[in-house]
Coordinates of C-alpha atoms and ligand atoms in Angstrom, one line a residue:
M1 CA -30.3 -19.2 -1.6
K2 CA -28.3 -18.1 -4.1
E3 CA -24.6 -19.2 -4.3
V4 CA -21.3 -17.9 -5.6
K5 CA -18.7 -20.4 -6.5
I6 CA -15.2 -19.1 -5.9
G7 CA -12.2 -20.3 -7.9
I8 CA -8.9 -19.5 -5.8
L9 CA -5.6 -19.2 -7.9
G10 CA -2.5 -19.4 -5.3
F11 CA -3.0 -21.2 -2.0
G12 CA -0.4 -19.5 0.1
T13 CA -0.7 -17.3 3.1
V14 CA -3.8 -15.2 1.9
G15 CA -5.4 -17.9 -0.1
A16 CA -5.5 -20.0 3.1
G17 CA -6.8 -17.1 4.9
V18 CA -9.6 -16.5 2.5
V19 CA -10.5 -20.1 3.0
E20 CA -10.5 -19.9 6.9
G21 CA -12.5 -16.8 6.7
I22 CA -15.3 -18.6 4.3
L23 CA -15.6 -21.7 6.3
K24 CA -16.0 -19.5 9.7
N25 CA -18.2 -16.9 8.5
G26 CA -19.8 -18.1 5.1
E27 CA -23.4 -18.5 6.7
L28 CA -23.1 -15.0 8.1
M29 CA -22.1 -13.6 4.7
A30 CA -25.2 -15.4 3.3
Q31 CA -27.4 -14.2 5.8
R32 CA -26.4 -10.6 5.2
S33 CA -26.2 -10.6 1.4
G34 CA -28.5 -13.6 0.4
I35 CA -25.7 -15.2 -1.3
L36 CA -23.8 -18.2 0.0
P37 CA -19.9 -18.2 -0.7
I38 CA -18.4 -21.6 -1.6
I39 CA -15.1 -22.6 -2.3
G40 CA -15.3 -24.2 -5.8
K41 CA -11.7 -24.9 -6.8
I42 CA -8.3 -24.1 -5.6
A43 CA -5.2 -24.1 -7.9
D44 CA -1.6 -24.0 -6.9
L45 CA 1.7 -25.6 -7.9
D46 CA 1.9 -27.1 -4.5
I47 CA -1.1 -29.0 -3.4
E48 CA 0.7 -31.2 -0.8
S49 CA 1.7 -28.8 2.0
D50 CA -0.5 -28.1 4.9
R51 CA -1.9 -24.7 5.1
G52 CA -3.5 -25.0 8.3
V53 CA -7.1 -25.2 6.9
E54 CA -9.7 -28.2 6.0
V55 CA -9.9 -28.5 2.4
D56 CA -11.5 -31.5 0.5
A57 CA -8.8 -32.9 -1.6
S58 CA -11.0 -32.9 -4.8
L59 CA -11.0 -29.1 -4.8
L60 CA -7.2 -28.8 -5.2
T61 CA -5.7 -28.7 -8.8
T62 CA -2.4 -27.8 -10.1
D63 CA -3.9 -26.4 -13.3
A64 CA -5.3 -22.6 -13.0
L65 CA -6.4 -22.3 -16.4
S66 CA -9.0 -25.6 -15.8
V67 CA -10.4 -23.2 -12.9
I68 CA -10.5 -20.1 -15.0
N69 CA -12.3 -21.9 -17.8
D70 CA -14.6 -23.9 -15.6
S71 CA -18.2 -22.8 -16.2
D72 CA -19.2 -23.7 -12.7
I73 CA -17.0 -21.1 -11.3
D74 CA -18.3 -17.8 -10.9
V75 CA -15.7 -15.5 -9.3
I76 CA -11.9 -15.8 -9.9
V77 CA -9.7 -14.8 -6.9
E78 CA -6.2 -14.2 -8.0
L79 CA -3.7 -14.7 -5.2
V80 CA -0.6 -15.8 -7.4
G81 CA 1.4 -12.4 -7.0
G82 CA 4.0 -11.0 -9.6
V83 CA 3.0 -9.5 -12.8
T84 CA 3.7 -12.2 -15.3
V85 CA 1.6 -15.2 -14.9
A86 CA -1.0 -13.3 -12.7
K87 CA -1.4 -10.9 -15.6
E88 CA -2.5 -13.7 -18.1
F89 CA -4.6 -15.4 -15.5
V90 CA -6.4 -12.0 -14.7
L91 CA -6.8 -11.1 -18.4
R92 CA -8.1 -14.5 -19.3
A93 CA -10.7 -14.5 -16.7
L94 CA -12.0 -11.3 -17.6
R95 CA -12.0 -12.3 -21.2
N96 CA -14.1 -15.2 -20.0
G97 CA -16.7 -12.7 -18.6
K98 CA -15.6 -14.0 -14.9
P99 CA -15.3 -11.2 -12.2
V100 CA -11.7 -11.2 -11.0
V101 CA -10.7 -10.3 -7.1
T102 CA -7.1 -9.6 -6.8
A103 CA -4.9 -8.3 -3.7
N104 CA -1.8 -8.0 -6.4
K105 CA -0.8 -4.4 -6.0
A106 CA 2.5 -4.9 -8.2
L107 CA 0.1 -6.1 -11.0
L108 CA -2.3 -3.1 -10.6
A109 CA 0.6 -0.5 -10.3
E110 CA 2.5 -1.9 -13.3
A111 CA -0.6 -2.9 -15.7
G112 CA -3.6 -1.1 -14.2
R113 CA -4.9 0.6 -17.2
E114 CA -4.7 -2.5 -19.6
L115 CA -6.4 -4.5 -16.8
F116 CA -9.2 -1.9 -16.2
E117 CA -9.8 -1.4 -19.7
A118 CA -10.2 -5.1 -20.1
S119 CA -12.7 -5.3 -17.2
V120 CA -14.5 -2.5 -19.0
K121 CA -14.4 -4.3 -22.2
S122 CA -15.7 -7.6 -21.1
G123 CA -18.4 -6.5 -18.6
A124 CA -16.8 -8.6 -15.8
G125 CA -15.8 -6.5 -12.8
L126 CA -12.1 -6.3 -11.3
Y127 CA -12.0 -5.8 -7.4
F128 CA -8.9 -5.0 -5.7
E129 CA -9.4 -3.6 -2.2
A130 CA -6.9 -5.9 -0.6
S131 CA -4.3 -4.6 -2.8
V132 CA -3.8 -1.4 -0.6
A133 CA -3.4 -1.4 3.2
G134 CA -4.6 -5.1 3.9
G135 CA -7.8 -5.2 5.9
I136 CA -8.5 -1.4 6.0
P137 CA -11.2 -0.7 3.3
V138 CA -9.8 2.6 2.3
L139 CA -10.4 2.3 -1.3
R140 CA -14.1 1.8 -0.6
A141 CA -13.7 4.8 1.6
L142 CA -12.5 7.0 -1.6
R143 CA -15.0 5.6 -4.0
D144 CA -17.9 5.3 -1.7
G145 CA -18.2 7.6 1.5
L146 CA -15.7 10.2 0.0
V147 CA -16.8 10.3 -3.2
G148 CA -17.9 13.8 -3.3
N149 CA -14.8 15.0 -2.0
R150 CA -11.9 16.5 -4.0
I151 CA -8.9 14.6 -2.3
Q152 CA -6.2 17.4 -1.0
C153 CA -3.8 15.0 0.5
M154 CA -3.5 11.6 1.7
Y155 CA -0.4 10.2 4.1
G156 CA -0.1 6.6 4.4
I157 CA 1.8 3.8 6.4
L158 CA 1.1 1.4 3.8
N159 CA 3.8 -1.5 4.5
G160 CA 3.2 -3.7 7.5
T161 CA 6.6 -5.1 7.3
C162 CA 8.5 -1.9 7.2
N163 CA 6.2 -0.3 10.0
Y164 CA 6.9 -3.4 12.2
I165 CA 10.7 -3.1 11.5
L166 CA 10.7 0.6 12.7
T167 CA 8.3 0.1 15.6
R168 CA 10.8 -2.6 17.2
M169 CA 14.0 -0.6 16.2
E170 CA 12.4 2.3 18.1
R171 CA 11.4 0.4 21.2
E172 CA 13.8 -2.6 21.4
G173 CA 16.9 -1.1 19.6
L174 CA 17.3 -4.6 17.8
P175 CA 19.3 -4.8 14.6
F176 CA 17.3 -4.5 11.2
D177 CA 17.9 -8.2 10.1
E178 CA 16.9 -9.6 13.1
I179 CA 13.5 -7.8 13.1
L180 CA 13.2 -8.6 9.3
A181 CA 13.5 -12.2 9.8
D182 CA 10.5 -12.1 12.5
A183 CA 8.4 -10.3 9.9
Q184 CA 9.0 -13.0 7.3
K185 CA 8.1 -15.7 10.0
L186 CA 4.9 -13.7 10.6
G187 CA 3.9 -13.6 7.1
Y188 CA 4.1 -9.8 6.6
A189 CA 6.8 -9.7 4.1
E190 CA 7.3 -10.5 0.5
T191 CA 9.4 -13.0 -0.9
P192 CA 11.9 -11.7 -1.2
P193 CA 11.4 -8.8 1.1
D194 CA 13.6 -6.2 -0.9
L195 CA 10.1 -4.8 -2.3
D196 CA 9.0 -4.1 1.3
I197 CA 12.2 -2.4 2.5
D198 CA 13.0 -0.7 -0.6
G199 CA 9.9 1.3 -0.6
I200 CA 8.5 -0.3 -3.9
D201 CA 5.5 -2.2 -2.0
T202 CA 4.5 1.4 -0.6
A203 CA 4.9 2.8 -4.0
H204 CA 2.7 0.4 -5.4
K205 CA 0.1 0.9 -3.2
T206 CA 0.6 4.8 -3.5
V207 CA 0.1 4.9 -7.0
I208 CA -3.4 2.5 -6.7
L209 CA -4.6 5.2 -3.8
A210 CA -3.7 8.2 -6.1
S211 CA -5.1 6.5 -9.0
M212 CA -8.4 6.3 -7.3
A213 CA -8.3 9.6 -5.8
Y214 CA -7.5 11.4 -9.1
G215 CA -9.1 9.5 -11.9
A216 CA -6.4 7.9 -14.0
P217 CA -3.7 5.1 -13.6
V218 CA -0.6 6.6 -12.2
P219 CA 2.7 5.3 -13.6
M220 CA 5.0 4.0 -11.0
S221 CA 7.7 6.1 -12.5
V222 CA 6.4 9.1 -11.2
V223 CA 6.8 8.2 -7.7
A224 CA 10.1 9.1 -6.2
S225 CA 10.7 6.2 -3.6
T226 CA 13.4 5.4 -0.9
G227 CA 13.0 2.5 1.5
I228 CA 14.2 2.0 5.1
R229 CA 17.3 0.0 4.2
G230 CA 20.5 1.7 5.8
L231 CA 18.3 3.8 8.1
S232 CA 20.2 3.9 11.5
G233 CA 19.1 3.7 15.1
E234 CA 20.7 7.1 15.4
E235 CA 18.3 8.7 13.3
I236 CA 15.6 7.1 15.2
A237 CA 16.9 7.9 18.5
N238 CA 17.4 11.7 17.4
A239 CA 14.0 12.1 15.7
D240 CA 12.5 10.7 19.2
A241 CA 14.7 13.5 21.1
L242 CA 13.4 16.3 18.8
G243 CA 9.6 15.1 19.3
Y244 CA 9.3 13.1 16.0
R245 CA 9.1 9.4 14.9
I246 CA 10.5 8.3 11.7
K247 CA 7.9 6.4 9.3
L248 CA 7.9 4.9 5.9
L249 CA 5.4 7.6 4.6
S250 CA 3.5 7.5 1.1
I251 CA 2.8 11.3 0.5
I252 CA 0.2 12.0 -2.1
K253 CA -0.7 15.7 -2.5
E254 CA -2.6 17.9 -5.2
G255 CA -1.9 21.4 -5.6
A256 CA -2.1 23.8 -8.7
G257 CA -3.4 20.9 -10.9
K258 CA -0.4 18.9 -10.2
I259 CA 0.1 15.7 -8.1
E260 CA 3.1 15.3 -5.8
L261 CA 3.9 11.8 -5.0
S262 CA 6.7 10.3 -2.7
V263 CA 7.6 7.3 -0.6
E264 CA 10.3 7.9 1.8
P265 CA 11.2 7.3 5.6
A266 CA 10.1 10.8 7.0
L267 CA 9.8 12.4 10.4
V268 CA 6.3 12.8 11.6
P269 CA 5.3 14.7 14.8
K270 CA 5.0 12.3 17.5
T271 CA 1.6 14.1 18.4
H272 CA 0.0 13.3 15.0
M273 CA -2.3 10.2 15.1
I274 CA -0.2 8.5 12.3
A275 CA 2.9 8.6 14.4
L276 CA 1.0 6.3 16.9
V277 CA 0.6 3.6 14.2
N278 CA 2.9 0.9 15.2
D279 CA 3.7 -2.8 14.3
S280 CA 2.2 -4.3 11.3
F281 CA -0.5 -1.9 11.5
N282 CA -1.0 0.5 8.4
A283 CA -2.9 3.8 8.5
V284 CA -4.3 6.3 5.7
F285 CA -4.8 10.0 6.4
V286 CA -7.2 11.5 3.8
K287 CA -8.0 15.3 3.8
G288 CA -11.3 16.0 1.5
D289 CA -12.3 19.4 0.7
I290 CA -15.8 18.8 2.0
V291 CA -15.3 16.3 5.0
G292 CA -11.9 17.7 6.2
D293 CA -9.4 15.3 7.8
T294 CA -10.3 11.5 8.3
M295 CA -8.2 8.6 9.1
Y296 CA -8.3 4.9 8.4
Y297 CA -6.4 2.3 10.7
G298 CA -6.0 -1.5 10.7
R299 CA -4.0 -4.5 10.0
G300 CA -2.1 -4.0 6.7
A301 CA -0.4 -7.3 6.4
G302 CA -0.9 -11.0 7.3
R303 CA -3.2 -13.8 6.5
L304 CA -6.5 -12.8 7.6
P305 CA -6.4 -9.0 7.5
T306 CA -5.8 -9.4 3.9
A307 CA -8.3 -12.1 3.5
S308 CA -10.9 -10.1 5.1
A309 CA -10.7 -7.6 2.4
V310 CA -10.5 -10.2 -0.5
I311 CA -13.8 -11.8 1.2
G312 CA -15.2 -8.2 1.1
D313 CA -14.5 -8.3 -2.6
I314 CA -15.9 -11.5 -3.3
M315 CA -19.1 -10.5 -1.8
E316 CA -19.2 -7.3 -3.8
A317 CA -18.5 -9.3 -7.1
A318 CA -21.3 -11.8 -6.3
V319 CA -23.9 -9.1 -5.6
D320 CA -22.9 -7.0 -8.5
R321 CA -23.1 -10.2 -10.9
L322 CA -26.4 -10.9 -9.5
H323 CA -27.8 -7.3 -10.4
G324 CA -25.9 -7.3 -13.8
V325 CA -23.6 -4.6 -12.9
G326 CA -20.6 -5.0 -15.7
S327 CA -18.2 -2.4 -14.5
P328 CA -17.8 -1.5 -10.9
V329 CA -17.4 2.0 -9.4
G330 CA -13.8 1.2 -8.5
I331 CA -13.0 0.6 -12.2
T332 CA -14.8 3.9 -13.7
M333 CA -12.9 5.6 -11.0
M334 CA -9.6 4.7 -12.3
L335 CA -10.7 5.3 -15.6
Q336 CA -11.9 9.1 -15.6
R337 CA -9.1 10.7 -17.4
D338 CA -6.4 9.9 -19.9
T339 CA -3.5 11.4 -18.1
L340 CA -2.8 13.5 -15.2
E341 CA 0.2 16.1 -14.3
Y342 CA 2.7 15.4 -11.6
C343 CA 5.3 17.5 -9.7
A344 CA 8.7 16.4 -10.9
A345 CA 10.7 15.2 -7.7
E346 CA 13.1 17.9 -7.8
E347 CA 10.2 20.5 -7.5
I348 CA 8.8 18.9 -4.4
E349 CA 8.8 21.4 -1.4
K350 CA 9.9 20.0 1.9
R351 CA 11.4 20.6 5.1
C352 CA 14.5 18.4 6.1
Y353 CA 16.4 16.8 9.0
I354 CA 20.1 16.9 8.2
R355 CA 22.7 15.3 10.4
L356 CA 26.5 16.2 9.9
P357 CA 28.4 13.0 11.1
Q358 CA 31.5 15.2 11.1
G359 CA 29.8 17.8 13.2
D360 CA 30.8 20.9 11.0
L361 CA 27.4 22.7 11.7
A362 CA 28.6 26.4 10.9
A363 CA 30.0 25.2 7.4
A364 CA 26.8 23.3 6.8
Q365 CA 24.6 26.4 7.4
D366 CA 26.7 28.4 4.9
V367 CA 26.0 25.7 2.3
L368 CA 22.3 25.7 2.9
A369 CA 22.1 29.6 2.8
T370 CA 23.9 29.5 -0.2
Q371 CA 21.1 27.2 -1.9
G372 CA 18.3 29.3 -0.3
I373 CA 17.6 26.9 2.4
G374 CA 16.2 28.8 5.7
I375 CA 17.3 27.1 9.1
A376 CA 14.4 26.3 11.6
S377 CA 16.8 25.0 14.3
V378 CA 20.2 23.8 15.2
E379 CA 20.6 20.8 17.5
E380 CA 24.2 21.1 18.4
S381 CA 24.3 18.3 20.8
I382 CA 23.1 15.7 18.0
S383 CA 24.8 17.6 14.8
V384 CA 21.3 18.2 13.5
I385 CA 20.0 20.9 11.6
L386 CA 16.2 21.0 10.9
T387 CA 15.4 23.3 7.8
Q388 CA 12.6 25.4 6.6
P389 CA 10.6 24.3 3.5
A390 CA 12.7 24.4 0.2
R391 CA 12.6 22.6 -3.2
E392 CA 14.1 19.1 -3.5
A393 CA 16.5 20.6 -6.1
A394 CA 18.0 23.1 -3.7
F395 CA 18.6 20.0 -1.0
V396 CA 20.3 18.1 -3.8
S397 CA 22.7 20.8 -4.8
A398 CA 23.5 21.4 -1.0
A399 CA 24.2 17.6 -0.8
A400 CA 27.1 17.6 -3.2
E401 CA 28.9 19.9 -0.5
L402 CA 27.8 18.5 2.8
G403 CA 29.6 15.1 2.2
D404 CA 28.4 12.2 4.3
A405 CA 25.5 14.2 5.7
V406 CA 22.2 12.0 6.5
R407 CA 19.1 13.8 5.1
L408 CA 15.5 12.9 5.8
R409 CA 12.3 14.5 5.1
I410 CA 10.2 16.1 8.1
E411 CA 6.6 16.1 7.3
D412 CA 4.5 18.4 9.2
V413 CA 1.1 16.2 8.7
P414 CA -1.8 18.7 9.1
Ligands
HSE1 N1 4.3 -7.4 2.3 C1 3.3 -6.4 2.7 C2 3.4 -5.4 3.8 C3 1.9 -7.2 2.4 O1 4.3 -5.9 4.7 O2 2.6 -4.8 3.8 C4 0.7 -6.5 2.6 O3 0.6 -5.9 1.1

């Protein structure tokens, strides 16, 4: 029986989940792949705290470099997080010729090209399924089952913390901060949780998905992103009354050679499957030109769902190593082109929900008409106007005259 010795950098929530998963199902993985996964070393600055898993003390070290440089370690698993030290570790490991598995979406979104090129140069693979949508193998779907498709659009619910907060705000009407504290206790939220609630975490995952679908690392700067901070229960209740749910939505579309990307709380029809994705669950709806509509669903955050994706990547890295595969298809997919063309935020065409807290609906309709924005319906009882599609630039011009109006995108997901 062949073995793969794993060096884990970062023994936090996910690191402990990886150890738990391998202790539980390592034999099963060996039966399936012919390769037995073995935890070789674990590095963390804190090697005293109890993580709820049995680990021989001799495996623990505070010295991450000693793990990266250990010739007995076959695969490095980077779970340190952040973009500075983690980047150094990943680059060092790749240069040492060791394949790296990472769940670090921020690092891939900020420094993807450099890391992918380092992987190609060294011939050591970089595997990152766990970086998007936790336990859902959606990157595998894009690079494997859907590889023959042009991706027309993707809609994602990619942040477990935000989806958990929105679901409980809708169901229980609890205050935002109280639910966020629960999400932190459950191990869903980042530390600090601003990356989650301000939409940055979803934007990181959005650029990774788009890079895989369109063949070049997408810069964060092209994603217009807004989070759920400040979203009121009134909007959630109004959306419900109008037949919609509000989700923090990652929107990726391709048309006329340009890619449109955004992250924002959006009204989606209650009848669409994506509106039924609740709690910390994530989902990605993918429309391909050959396959048509597909959707992937599962737990997007938390110890074991993320560990499941990391373990899948460890086994893929081990198999690739065994067969001498230097650069896995995931990397080639990310580096097909030098650059892509993007739709500017103000060019994006969308429908909107506009609530006028002062209730002056007639004046608001005049303002919208002046900007060429058509009206789909006026809901007087809740002081809301639903518009026809128009460009973001027109909405921005109208907003200057609409005072304290609340505006949210409506996305009629196909
Ligand atoms: N904080 C992230 C979330 C963890 O809530 O989805 C998984 O990436």
